[in-house]
Amino acid sequence: MTTGSTARRPRFAYAALQRFSMALLGQVGLPADQAHLMTLRMLDADLLGHRTHGLWFLSSYLQRLEAGHIRADAPLEVIASGPASFAWRANRLPGAWVMDQATQQMLAMAATQAVVTATIADCSHIGCLQSYLLPLVEANLFVTLSATNPGIASVAPFGGIDAVLTSNPIAYGIPTSAEPILIDQCTSIASNSFFTAFAERGEKLPGAWLLDAQGQPSDDPAVLQAKPAGTILPLGGTAFGYKGFGLGIAVEALSLGLSGAGRLTGPDMYGQSVFLQVINPVHFAGLPVFLAEMDHLVAACRASRVRDGAPPVRLPGERALAQRREQMQAGIELSEEVFARLRPWASKFDIELPAERAA
Amino acid sequence: MTTGSTARRPRFAYAALQRFSMALLGQVGLPADQAHLMTLRMLDADLLGHRTHGLWFLSSYLQRLEAGHIRADAPLEVIASGPASFAWRANRLPGAWVMDQATQQMLAMAATQAVVTATIADCSHIGCLQSYLLPLVEANLFVTLSATNPGIASVAPFGGIDAVLTSNPIAYGIPTSAEPILIDQCTSIASNSFFTAFAERGEKLPGAWLLDAQGQPSDDPAVLQAKPAGTILPLGGTAFGYKGFGLGIAVEALSLGLSGAGRLTGPDMYGQSVFLQVINPVHFAGLPVFLAEMDHLVAACRASRVRDGAPPVRLPGERALAQRREQMQAGIELSEEVFARLRPWASKFDIELPAERAA
């Protein structure tokens, strides 16, 4: 979810931010390969415009590494494996590093298999789902990725008022002949961090997207912090929220049920479980017809007229990929808030802050 | 989508309806095995409460069989196959019969494979997705099923006003230790037939769930029949409809792209393409932990408090399965509208209408 004010933000060179992040992560004892992958995925998130999963998150990662909630030296256990599937238990290893291992394994298996499916139990926060789609979709694979935190509950079942699920995101990567379609969305009306951002700014929401603790629709993000707390409505809201509820349950089954690390074992808030699958169109009707159909769909969507004065139709991921290109060229925008969170860490470890790039 | 008035409907014995449907389908030349499976799936839809895909649809099937839009003698072609996947082209064979063949094939493959994935190009209308989940979920498999009509367009891309997609349903079957969770929902705000039912009753909608042809939100179902026609909003509506749009695109990629029979080839409205996948939890963290996690989730949802005076939380499929049990016992409810559609066919072929069951 893209958040933040419209004020001009300073720009920073990719390489400078990378060095800065790796230096900080190194200081809390993370090996270089793990620090490298965590850094790449945070920078991906900033590039794609998912600011709450970019360097904004680095201070939380540093805290979690110091507190042992992220464990650099945990074993990566193989629970099950077959020619086209694997199930791992990651024991709080860094999410970005575990996901990279899984991505390499999937690409290797997808060379010969029609469909490759993986689950990862109990890794650390993996961050922005969209960034993991890219290497797989670039290999002309259809990708499904879902991940969720069994220790967090903020969404009530449709018709109820007690939080059971959380925002339970699901992402799909779809190859085309040109830019891929990159879908990444939560199954609640919006994500936990979306509402946190409104609450921190002291703003009301544009609509009644929450329920208060008595189950009344509310536009006040403060109800999520109240005691007793309110809940986020599932996608579809008060009228069609049974659909978001259904999708949220599917994400729980895929990520938590299949991986074997769900809400039953009473985990803390730092573990995530993941479902990842790739489908190779070559083994169905073939890649050329798949790409032709997707190209046709994209063209038909783009050709759709819009309301007078409205911007043209955008495909999922289109704006994110445009931001990525622009920021790779002109530097990555970072808000002062990101540095406010990182300055104490830089000071503690005597690491110089990255220099703003000349405009 | 459950539709219809609250007036008392007469009840009919399952066996009597089955004989009646098979007799009609036999008269238009359908072999007994195909007539049997089409009949079973229509009765499943009525049992589960999906009335627009029950015997209400039989008159359309009879018309389509007479017109050659459904072809009893078409070849079932294997486009591709592997140890855990197959892609068929069904050339307008009856959807229910093709789906039964695919289900048997999947069950056989799932005995040894972690995940089995299939696509079916260009079969006839398969009807109610939920009914196909049952034999697979009863084998303790996680099921994903999506199907759509590449020849129908009623949903605009988010931000646009020209119809490109259609209601693009997706269904998930999730085993538990008790009753399965059966999710079956479209990725638009509601289905085409939901709005047709409002239009036929001359009623306005409870909310502005459509766009008129100029892209203004509308609660008038007549905009869908107007020239130029309006469109159905994607799930999420005017604020969050990019999510329903994303899900709708994923259904198009899975059903139309992978099967190789999509919107590009300019099909008529009678063909559907299907994506079907089963995941066997045994090959991931194992069936016991999967069931335990799903049982825990169901119990947590059921335990959620509700607003004062509201009914208890229901899981997806719970009401459908309760209706099924009740109607198997007490007889299947059918509206006069169903018989109004079938009476001319019964008369044409001199077949007696089923007798109403004594109350």
PDB file of N, CA and C in Angstrom, chain B residues 37-119:
ATOM      1  N   LEU B  37     -24.886 -37.165 -15.715  1.00  0.00           N
ATOM      2  CA  LEU B  37     -23.991 -36.232 -15.022  1.00  0.00           C
ATOM      3  C   LEU B  37     -24.509 -34.798 -15.075  1.00  0.00           C
ATOM      4  N   MET B  38     -25.086 -34.392 -16.192  1.00  0.00           N
ATOM      5  CA  MET B  38     -25.683 -33.050 -16.241  1.00  0.00           C
ATOM      6  C   MET B  38     -26.804 -32.939 -15.209  1.00  0.00           C
ATOM      7  N   THR B  39     -27.593 -33.992 -15.109  1.00  0.00           N
ATOM      8  CA  THR B  39     -28.713 -33.992 -14.160  1.00  0.00           C
ATOM      9  C   THR B  39     -28.213 -33.921 -12.714  1.00  0.00           C
ATOM     10  N   LEU B  40     -27.221 -34.738 -12.393  1.00  0.00           N
ATOM     11  CA  LEU B  40     -26.677 -34.734 -11.019  1.00  0.00           C
ATOM     12  C   LEU B  40     -26.169 -33.341 -10.640  1.00  0.00           C
ATOM     13  N   ARG B  41     -25.484 -32.673 -11.562  1.00  0.00           N
ATOM     14  CA  ARG B  41     -24.888 -31.372 -11.205  1.00  0.00           C
ATOM     15  C   ARG B  41     -25.963 -30.288 -11.092  1.00  0.00           C
ATOM     16  N   MET B  42     -27.017 -30.363 -11.930  1.00  0.00           N
ATOM     17  CA  MET B  42     -28.119 -29.408 -11.763  1.00  0.00           C
ATOM     18  C   MET B  42     -28.812 -29.635 -10.421  1.00  0.00           C
ATOM     19  N   LEU B  43     -29.039 -30.905 -10.074  1.00  0.00           N
ATOM     20  CA  LEU B  43     -29.702 -31.182  -8.789  1.00  0.00           C
ATOM     21  C   LEU B  43     -28.810 -30.768  -7.613  1.00  0.00           C
ATOM     22  N   ASP B  44     -27.498 -30.974  -7.749  1.00  0.00           N
ATOM     23  CA  ASP B  44     -26.564 -30.473  -6.727  1.00  0.00           C
ATOM     24  C   ASP B  44     -26.754 -28.969  -6.530  1.00  0.00           C
ATOM     25  N   ALA B  45     -26.851 -28.239  -7.646  1.00  0.00           N
ATOM     26  CA  ALA B  45     -26.980 -26.782  -7.548  1.00  0.00           C
ATOM     27  C   ALA B  45     -28.260 -26.415  -6.810  1.00  0.00           C
ATOM     28  N   ASP B  46     -29.375 -27.098  -7.138  1.00  0.00           N
ATOM     29  CA  ASP B  46     -30.621 -26.823  -6.405  1.00  0.00           C
ATOM     30  C   ASP B  46     -30.477 -27.190  -4.931  1.00  0.00           C
ATOM     31  N   LEU B  47     -29.861 -28.332  -4.665  1.00  0.00           N
ATOM     32  CA  LEU B  47     -29.680 -28.760  -3.274  1.00  0.00           C
ATOM     33  C   LEU B  47     -28.864 -27.741  -2.485  1.00  0.00           C
ATOM     34  N   LEU B  48     -27.814 -27.209  -3.114  1.00  0.00           N
ATOM     35  CA  LEU B  48     -26.907 -26.279  -2.423  1.00  0.00           C
ATOM     36  C   LEU B  48     -27.451 -24.847  -2.420  1.00  0.00           C
ATOM     37  N   GLY B  49     -28.575 -24.645  -3.098  1.00  0.00           N
ATOM     38  CA  GLY B  49     -29.204 -23.321  -3.073  1.00  0.00           C
ATOM     39  C   GLY B  49     -28.767 -22.390  -4.195  1.00  0.00           C
ATOM     40  N   HIS B  50     -27.997 -22.905  -5.158  1.00  0.00           N
ATOM     41  CA  HIS B  50     -27.590 -22.089  -6.320  1.00  0.00           C
ATOM     42  C   HIS B  50     -28.651 -22.248  -7.408  1.00  0.00           C
ATOM     43  N   ARG B  51     -29.814 -21.663  -7.164  1.00  0.00           N
ATOM     44  CA  ARG B  51     -31.013 -21.955  -7.976  1.00  0.00           C
ATOM     45  C   ARG B  51     -30.836 -21.619  -9.446  1.00  0.00           C
ATOM     46  N   THR B  52     -30.069 -20.567  -9.772  1.00  0.00           N
ATOM     47  CA  THR B  52     -29.930 -20.202 -11.190  1.00  0.00           C
ATOM     48  C   THR B  52     -29.082 -21.215 -11.965  1.00  0.00           C
ATOM     49  N   HIS B  53     -28.392 -22.118 -11.272  1.00  0.00           N
ATOM     50  CA  HIS B  53     -27.629 -23.168 -11.951  1.00  0.00           C
ATOM     51  C   HIS B  53     -28.243 -24.543 -11.742  1.00  0.00           C
ATOM     52  N   GLY B  54     -29.456 -24.576 -11.200  1.00  0.00           N
ATOM     53  CA  GLY B  54     -30.150 -25.844 -11.003  1.00  0.00           C
ATOM     54  C   GLY B  54     -31.026 -26.167 -12.201  1.00  0.00           C
ATOM     55  N   LEU B  55     -32.167 -26.833 -11.926  1.00  0.00           N
ATOM     56  CA  LEU B  55     -33.065 -27.218 -13.027  1.00  0.00           C
ATOM     57  C   LEU B  55     -33.596 -26.007 -13.776  1.00  0.00           C
ATOM     58  N   TRP B  56     -33.494 -24.823 -13.169  1.00  0.00           N
ATOM     59  CA  TRP B  56     -33.823 -23.584 -13.869  1.00  0.00           C
ATOM     60  C   TRP B  56     -33.044 -23.504 -15.182  1.00  0.00           C
ATOM     61  N   PHE B  57     -31.830 -24.071 -15.207  1.00  0.00           N
ATOM     62  CA  PHE B  57     -30.972 -23.986 -16.391  1.00  0.00           C
ATOM     63  C   PHE B  57     -31.295 -25.056 -17.436  1.00  0.00           C
ATOM     64  N   LEU B  58     -32.085 -26.072 -17.053  1.00  0.00           N
ATOM     65  CA  LEU B  58     -32.299 -27.215 -17.958  1.00  0.00           C
ATOM     66  C   LEU B  58     -32.884 -26.789 -19.300  1.00  0.00           C
ATOM     67  N   SER B  59     -33.815 -25.847 -19.293  1.00  0.00           N
ATOM     68  CA  SER B  59     -34.405 -25.434 -20.583  1.00  0.00           C
ATOM     69  C   SER B  59     -33.340 -24.820 -21.496  1.00  0.00           C
ATOM     70  N   SER B  60     -32.405 -24.073 -20.907  1.00  0.00           N
ATOM     71  CA  SER B  60     -31.313 -23.525 -21.729  1.00  0.00           C
ATOM     72  C   SER B  60     -30.438 -24.643 -22.294  1.00  0.00           C
ATOM     73  N   TYR B  61     -30.167 -25.648 -21.463  1.00  0.00           N
ATOM     74  CA  TYR B  61     -29.358 -26.773 -21.955  1.00  0.00           C
ATOM     75  C   TYR B  61     -30.076 -27.483 -23.109  1.00  0.00           C
ATOM     76  N   LEU B  62     -31.378 -27.672 -22.981  1.00  0.00           N
ATOM     77  CA  LEU B  62     -32.133 -28.349 -24.043  1.00  0.00           C
ATOM     78  C   LEU B  62     -32.049 -27.541 -25.341  1.00  0.00           C
ATOM     79  N   GLN B  63     -32.240 -26.230 -25.222  1.00  0.00           N
ATOM     80  CA  GLN B  63     -32.104 -25.351 -26.393  1.00  0.00           C
ATOM     81  C   GLN B  63     -30.722 -25.474 -27.020  1.00  0.00           C
ATOM     82  N   ARG B  64     -29.698 -25.421 -26.158  1.00  0.00           N
ATOM     83  CA  ARG B  64     -28.324 -25.459 -26.667  1.00  0.00           C
ATOM     84  C   ARG B  64     -27.999 -26.805 -27.316  1.00  0.00           C
ATOM     85  N   LEU B  65     -28.539 -27.885 -26.753  1.00  0.00           N
ATOM     86  CA  LEU B  65     -28.317 -29.204 -27.354  1.00  0.00           C
ATOM     87  C   LEU B  65     -28.988 -29.272 -28.718  1.00  0.00           C
ATOM     88  N   GLU B  66     -30.210 -28.769 -28.826  1.00  0.00           N
ATOM     89  CA  GLU B  66     -30.902 -28.777 -30.121  1.00  0.00           C
ATOM     90  C   GLU B  66     -30.176 -27.909 -31.150  1.00  0.00           C
ATOM     91  N   ALA B  67     -29.621 -26.783 -30.670  1.00  0.00           N
ATOM     92  CA  ALA B  67     -28.958 -25.841 -31.590  1.00  0.00           C
ATOM     93  C   ALA B  67     -27.509 -26.228 -31.898  1.00  0.00           C
ATOM     94  N   GLY B  68     -27.009 -27.272 -31.247  1.00  0.00           N
ATOM     95  CA  GLY B  68     -25.628 -27.687 -31.483  1.00  0.00           C
ATOM     96  C   GLY B  68     -24.590 -26.870 -30.723  1.00  0.00           C
ATOM     97  N   HIS B  69     -25.032 -26.051 -29.772  1.00  0.00           N
ATOM     98  CA  HIS B  69     -24.059 -25.308 -28.947  1.00  0.00           C
ATOM     99  C   HIS B  69     -23.435 -26.210 -27.879  1.00  0.00           C
ATOM    100  N   ILE B  70     -24.168 -27.252 -27.493  1.00  0.00           N
ATOM    101  CA  ILE B  70     -23.591 -28.317 -26.672  1.00  0.00           C
ATOM    102  C   ILE B  70     -23.559 -29.544 -27.575  1.00  0.00           C
ATOM    103  N   ARG B  71     -22.362 -30.194 -27.625  1.00  0.00           N
ATOM    104  CA  ARG B  71     -22.199 -31.292 -28.589  1.00  0.00           C
ATOM    105  C   ARG B  71     -21.864 -32.587 -27.868  1.00  0.00           C
ATOM    106  N   ALA B  72     -22.817 -33.522 -27.917  1.00  0.00           N
ATOM    107  CA  ALA B  72     -22.649 -34.794 -27.207  1.00  0.00           C
ATOM    108  C   ALA B  72     -21.537 -35.651 -27.815  1.00  0.00           C
ATOM    109  N   ASP B  73     -21.283 -35.488 -29.097  1.00  0.00           N
ATOM    110  CA  ASP B  73     -20.372 -36.412 -29.790  1.00  0.00           C
ATOM    111  C   ASP B  73     -19.037 -35.757 -30.172  1.00  0.00           C
ATOM    112  N   ALA B  74     -18.730 -34.616 -29.561  1.00  0.00           N
ATOM    113  CA  ALA B  74     -17.465 -33.950 -29.891  1.00  0.00           C
ATOM    114  C   ALA B  74     -16.291 -34.744 -29.308  1.00  0.00           C
ATOM    115  N   PRO B  75     -15.117 -34.605 -29.914  1.00  0.00           N
ATOM    116  CA  PRO B  75     -13.953 -35.307 -29.343  1.00  0.00           C
ATOM    117  C   PRO B  75     -13.416 -34.584 -28.102  1.00  0.00           C
ATOM    118  N   LEU B  76     -13.002 -35.368 -27.114  1.00  0.00           N
ATOM    119  CA  LEU B  76     -12.297 -34.813 -25.952  1.00  0.00           C
ATOM    120  C   LEU B  76     -10.813 -34.953 -26.245  1.00  0.00           C
ATOM    121  N   GLU B  77     -10.178 -33.847 -26.607  1.00  0.00           N
ATOM    122  CA  GLU B  77      -8.781 -33.894 -27.048  1.00  0.00           C
ATOM    123  C   GLU B  77      -7.824 -33.644 -25.887  1.00  0.00           C
ATOM    124  N   VAL B  78      -6.750 -34.407 -25.852  1.00  0.00           N
ATOM    125  CA  VAL B  78      -5.679 -34.167 -24.878  1.00  0.00           C
ATOM    126  C   VAL B  78      -4.630 -33.293 -25.568  1.00  0.00           C
ATOM    127  N   ILE B  79      -4.500 -32.055 -25.097  1.00  0.00           N
ATOM    128  CA  ILE B  79      -3.524 -31.125 -25.684  1.00  0.00           C
ATOM    129  C   ILE B  79      -2.132 -31.385 -25.113  1.00  0.00           C
ATOM    130  N   ALA B  80      -2.097 -31.674 -23.813  1.00  0.00           N
ATOM    131  CA  ALA B  80      -0.822 -31.916 -23.127  1.00  0.00           C
ATOM    132  C   ALA B  80      -1.122 -32.754 -21.904  1.00  0.00           C
ATOM    133  N   SER B  81      -0.140 -33.551 -21.482  1.00  0.00           N
ATOM    134  CA  SER B  81      -0.322 -34.254 -20.207  1.00  0.00           C
ATOM    135  C   SER B  81       1.017 -34.652 -19.637  1.00  0.00           C
ATOM    136  N   GLY B  82       1.054 -34.777 -18.335  1.00  0.00           N
ATOM    137  CA  GLY B  82       2.261 -35.174 -17.619  1.00  0.00           C
ATOM    138  C   GLY B  82       1.844 -35.940 -16.385  1.00  0.00           C
ATOM    139  N   PRO B  83       2.795 -36.280 -15.532  1.00  0.00           N
ATOM    140  CA  PRO B  83       2.454 -37.086 -14.353  1.00  0.00           C
ATOM    141  C   PRO B  83       1.521 -36.354 -13.376  1.00  0.00           C
ATOM    142  N   ALA B  84       1.517 -35.022 -13.407  1.00  0.00           N
ATOM    143  CA  ALA B  84       0.723 -34.266 -12.435  1.00  0.00           C
ATOM    144  C   ALA B  84      -0.065 -33.156 -13.114  1.00  0.00           C
ATOM    145  N   SER B  85      -0.295 -33.280 -14.391  1.00  0.00           N
ATOM    146  CA  SER B  85      -1.011 -32.209 -15.090  1.00  0.00           C
ATOM    147  C   SER B  85      -1.636 -32.732 -16.374  1.00  0.00           C
ATOM    148  N   PHE B  86      -2.707 -32.085 -16.780  1.00  0.00           N
ATOM    149  CA  PHE B  86      -3.251 -32.354 -18.108  1.00  0.00           C
ATOM    150  C   PHE B  86      -4.010 -31.137 -18.616  1.00  0.00           C
ATOM    151  N   ALA B  87      -3.995 -30.988 -19.931  1.00  0.00           N
ATOM    152  CA  ALA B  87      -4.719 -29.903 -20.592  1.00  0.00           C
ATOM    153  C   ALA B  87      -5.580 -30.535 -21.668  1.00  0.00           C
ATOM    154  N   TRP B  88      -6.878 -30.327 -21.549  1.00  0.00           N
ATOM    155  CA  TRP B  88      -7.823 -30.909 -22.509  1.00  0.00           C
ATOM    156  C   TRP B  88      -8.485 -29.808 -23.320  1.00  0.00           C
ATOM    157  N   ARG B  89      -8.929 -30.195 -24.512  1.00  0.00           N
ATOM    158  CA  ARG B  89      -9.837 -29.335 -25.283  1.00  0.00           C
ATOM    159  C   ARG B  89     -11.129 -30.121 -25.469  1.00  0.00           C
ATOM    160  N   ALA B  90     -12.243 -29.555 -25.008  1.00  0.00           N
ATOM    161  CA  ALA B  90     -13.480 -30.338 -24.884  1.00  0.00           C
ATOM    162  C   ALA B  90     -14.481 -30.075 -26.005  1.00  0.00           C
ATOM    163  N   ASN B  91     -14.199 -29.098 -26.871  1.00  0.00           N
ATOM    164  CA  ASN B  91     -15.015 -28.917 -28.077  1.00  0.00           C
ATOM    165  C   ASN B  91     -16.524 -28.920 -27.812  1.00  0.00           C
ATOM    166  N   ARG B  92     -16.927 -28.282 -26.750  1.00  0.00           N
ATOM    167  CA  ARG B  92     -18.344 -28.093 -26.402  1.00  0.00           C
ATOM    168  C   ARG B  92     -19.059 -29.358 -25.941  1.00  0.00           C
ATOM    169  N   LEU B  93     -18.302 -30.353 -25.502  1.00  0.00           N
ATOM    170  CA  LEU B  93     -18.933 -31.473 -24.801  1.00  0.00           C
ATOM    171  C   LEU B  93     -19.632 -30.938 -23.551  1.00  0.00           C
ATOM    172  N   PRO B  94     -20.625 -31.660 -23.036  1.00  0.00           N
ATOM    173  CA  PRO B  94     -21.342 -31.173 -21.854  1.00  0.00           C
ATOM    174  C   PRO B  94     -20.387 -30.942 -20.673  1.00  0.00           C
ATOM    175  N   GLY B  95     -20.465 -29.756 -20.078  1.00  0.00           N
ATOM    176  CA  GLY B  95     -19.542 -29.360 -19.022  1.00  0.00           C
ATOM    177  C   GLY B  95     -19.515 -30.322 -17.847  1.00  0.00           C
ATOM    178  N   ALA B  96     -20.681 -30.762 -17.404  1.00  0.00           N
ATOM    179  CA  ALA B  96     -20.749 -31.639 -16.225  1.00  0.00           C
ATOM    180  C   ALA B  96     -20.067 -32.974 -16.493  1.00  0.00           C
ATOM    181  N   TRP B  97     -20.211 -33.482 -17.706  1.00  0.00           N
ATOM    182  CA  TRP B  97     -19.594 -34.761 -18.050  1.00  0.00           C
ATOM    183  C   TRP B  97     -18.070 -34.607 -18.148  1.00  0.00           C
ATOM    184  N   VAL B  98     -17.621 -33.536 -18.785  1.00  0.00           N
ATOM    185  CA  VAL B  98     -16.180 -33.291 -18.905  1.00  0.00           C
ATOM    186  C   VAL B  98     -15.564 -33.112 -17.516  1.00  0.00           C
ATOM    187  N   MET B  99     -16.243 -32.372 -16.659  1.00  0.00           N
ATOM    188  CA  MET B  99     -15.722 -32.143 -15.305  1.00  0.00           C
ATOM    189  C   MET B  99     -15.651 -33.453 -14.514  1.00  0.00           C
ATOM    190  N   ASP B 100     -16.579 -34.364 -14.765  1.00  0.00           N
ATOM    191  CA  ASP B 100     -16.515 -35.646 -14.068  1.00  0.00           C
ATOM    192  C   ASP B 100     -15.304 -36.450 -14.542  1.00  0.00           C
ATOM    193  N   GLN B 101     -15.064 -36.435 -15.845  1.00  0.00           N
ATOM    194  CA  GLN B 101     -13.870 -37.104 -16.370  1.00  0.00           C
ATOM    195  C   GLN B 101     -12.598 -36.508 -15.754  1.00  0.00           C
ATOM    196  N   ALA B 102     -12.571 -35.184 -15.672  1.00  0.00           N
ATOM    197  CA  ALA B 102     -11.391 -34.513 -15.115  1.00  0.00           C
ATOM    198  C   ALA B 102     -11.224 -34.834 -13.634  1.00  0.00           C
ATOM    199  N   THR B 103     -12.339 -34.896 -12.923  1.00  0.00           N
ATOM    200  CA  THR B 103     -12.285 -35.195 -11.491  1.00  0.00           C
ATOM    201  C   THR B 103     -11.716 -36.593 -11.246  1.00  0.00           C
ATOM    202  N   GLN B 104     -12.164 -37.562 -12.049  1.00  0.00           N
ATOM    203  CA  GLN B 104     -11.645 -38.934 -11.899  1.00  0.00           C
ATOM    204  C   GLN B 104     -10.144 -38.979 -12.185  1.00  0.00           C
ATOM    205  N   GLN B 105      -9.741 -38.267 -13.231  1.00  0.00           N
ATOM    206  CA  GLN B 105      -8.323 -38.211 -13.597  1.00  0.00           C
ATOM    207  C   GLN B 105      -7.487 -37.572 -12.483  1.00  0.00           C
ATOM    208  N   MET B 106      -8.022 -36.494 -11.894  1.00  0.00           N
ATOM    209  CA  MET B 106      -7.293 -35.819 -10.814  1.00  0.00           C
ATOM    210  C   MET B 106      -7.157 -36.711  -9.594  1.00  0.00           C
ATOM    211  N   LEU B 107      -8.243 -37.396  -9.250  1.00  0.00           N
ATOM    212  CA  LEU B 107      -8.193 -38.283  -8.078  1.00  0.00           C
ATOM    213  C   LEU B 107      -7.167 -39.388  -8.295  1.00  0.00           C
ATOM    214  N   ALA B 108      -7.106 -39.913  -9.511  1.00  0.00           N
ATOM    215  CA  ALA B 108      -6.123 -40.964  -9.800  1.00  0.00           C
ATOM    216  C   ALA B 108      -4.699 -40.409  -9.662  1.00  0.00           C
ATOM    217  N   MET B 109      -4.445 -39.241 -10.239  1.00  0.00           N
ATOM    218  CA  MET B 109      -3.103 -38.655 -10.164  1.00  0.00           C
ATOM    219  C   MET B 109      -2.738 -38.234  -8.737  1.00  0.00           C
ATOM    220  N   ALA B 110      -3.730 -37.745  -7.996  1.00  0.00           N
ATOM    221  CA  ALA B 110      -3.459 -37.250  -6.636  1.00  0.00           C
ATOM    222  C   ALA B 110      -3.086 -38.369  -5.679  1.00  0.00           C
ATOM    223  N   ALA B 111      -3.291 -39.628  -6.097  1.00  0.00           N
ATOM    224  CA  ALA B 111      -2.875 -40.744  -5.243  1.00  0.00           C
ATOM    225  C   ALA B 111      -1.359 -40.764  -5.073  1.00  0.00           C
ATOM    226  N   THR B 112      -0.639 -40.220  -6.055  1.00  0.00           N
ATOM    227  CA  THR B 112       0.827 -40.252  -5.957  1.00  0.00           C
ATOM    228  C   THR B 112       1.485 -38.876  -6.054  1.00  0.00           C
ATOM    229  N   GLN B 113       0.751 -37.858  -6.502  1.00  0.00           N
ATOM    230  CA  GLN B 113       1.355 -36.545  -6.752  1.00  0.00           C
ATOM    231  C   GLN B 113       0.968 -35.549  -5.655  1.00  0.00           C
ATOM    232  N   ALA B 114       1.855 -34.619  -5.376  1.00  0.00           N
ATOM    233  CA  ALA B 114       1.588 -33.591  -4.354  1.00  0.00           C
ATOM    234  C   ALA B 114       0.513 -32.611  -4.814  1.00  0.00           C
ATOM    235  N   VAL B 115       0.593 -32.242  -6.075  1.00  0.00           N
ATOM    236  CA  VAL B 115      -0.316 -31.246  -6.650  1.00  0.00           C
ATOM    237  C   VAL B 115      -0.687 -31.735  -8.046  1.00  0.00           C
ATOM    238  N   VAL B 116      -1.945 -31.667  -8.393  1.00  0.00           N
ATOM    239  CA  VAL B 116      -2.378 -32.009  -9.749  1.00  0.00           C
ATOM    240  C   VAL B 116      -3.120 -30.811 -10.322  1.00  0.00           C
ATOM    241  N   THR B 117      -2.775 -30.435 -11.538  1.00  0.00           N
ATOM    242  CA  THR B 117      -3.308 -29.217 -12.155  1.00  0.00           C
ATOM    243  C   THR B 117      -3.840 -29.536 -13.539  1.00  0.00           C
ATOM    244  N   ALA B 118      -5.020 -29.021 -13.852  1.00  0.00           N
ATOM    245  CA  ALA B 118      -5.635 -29.296 -15.151  1.00  0.00           C
ATOM    246  C   ALA B 118      -6.267 -28.047 -15.725  1.00  0.00           C
ATOM    247  N   THR B 119      -6.265 -27.971 -17.049  1.00  0.00           N
ATOM    248  CA  THR B 119      -7.055 -26.949 -17.734  1.00  0.00           C
ATOM    249  C   THR B 119      -7.953 -27.644 -18.748  1.00  0.00           C
TER     250      THR B 119
END
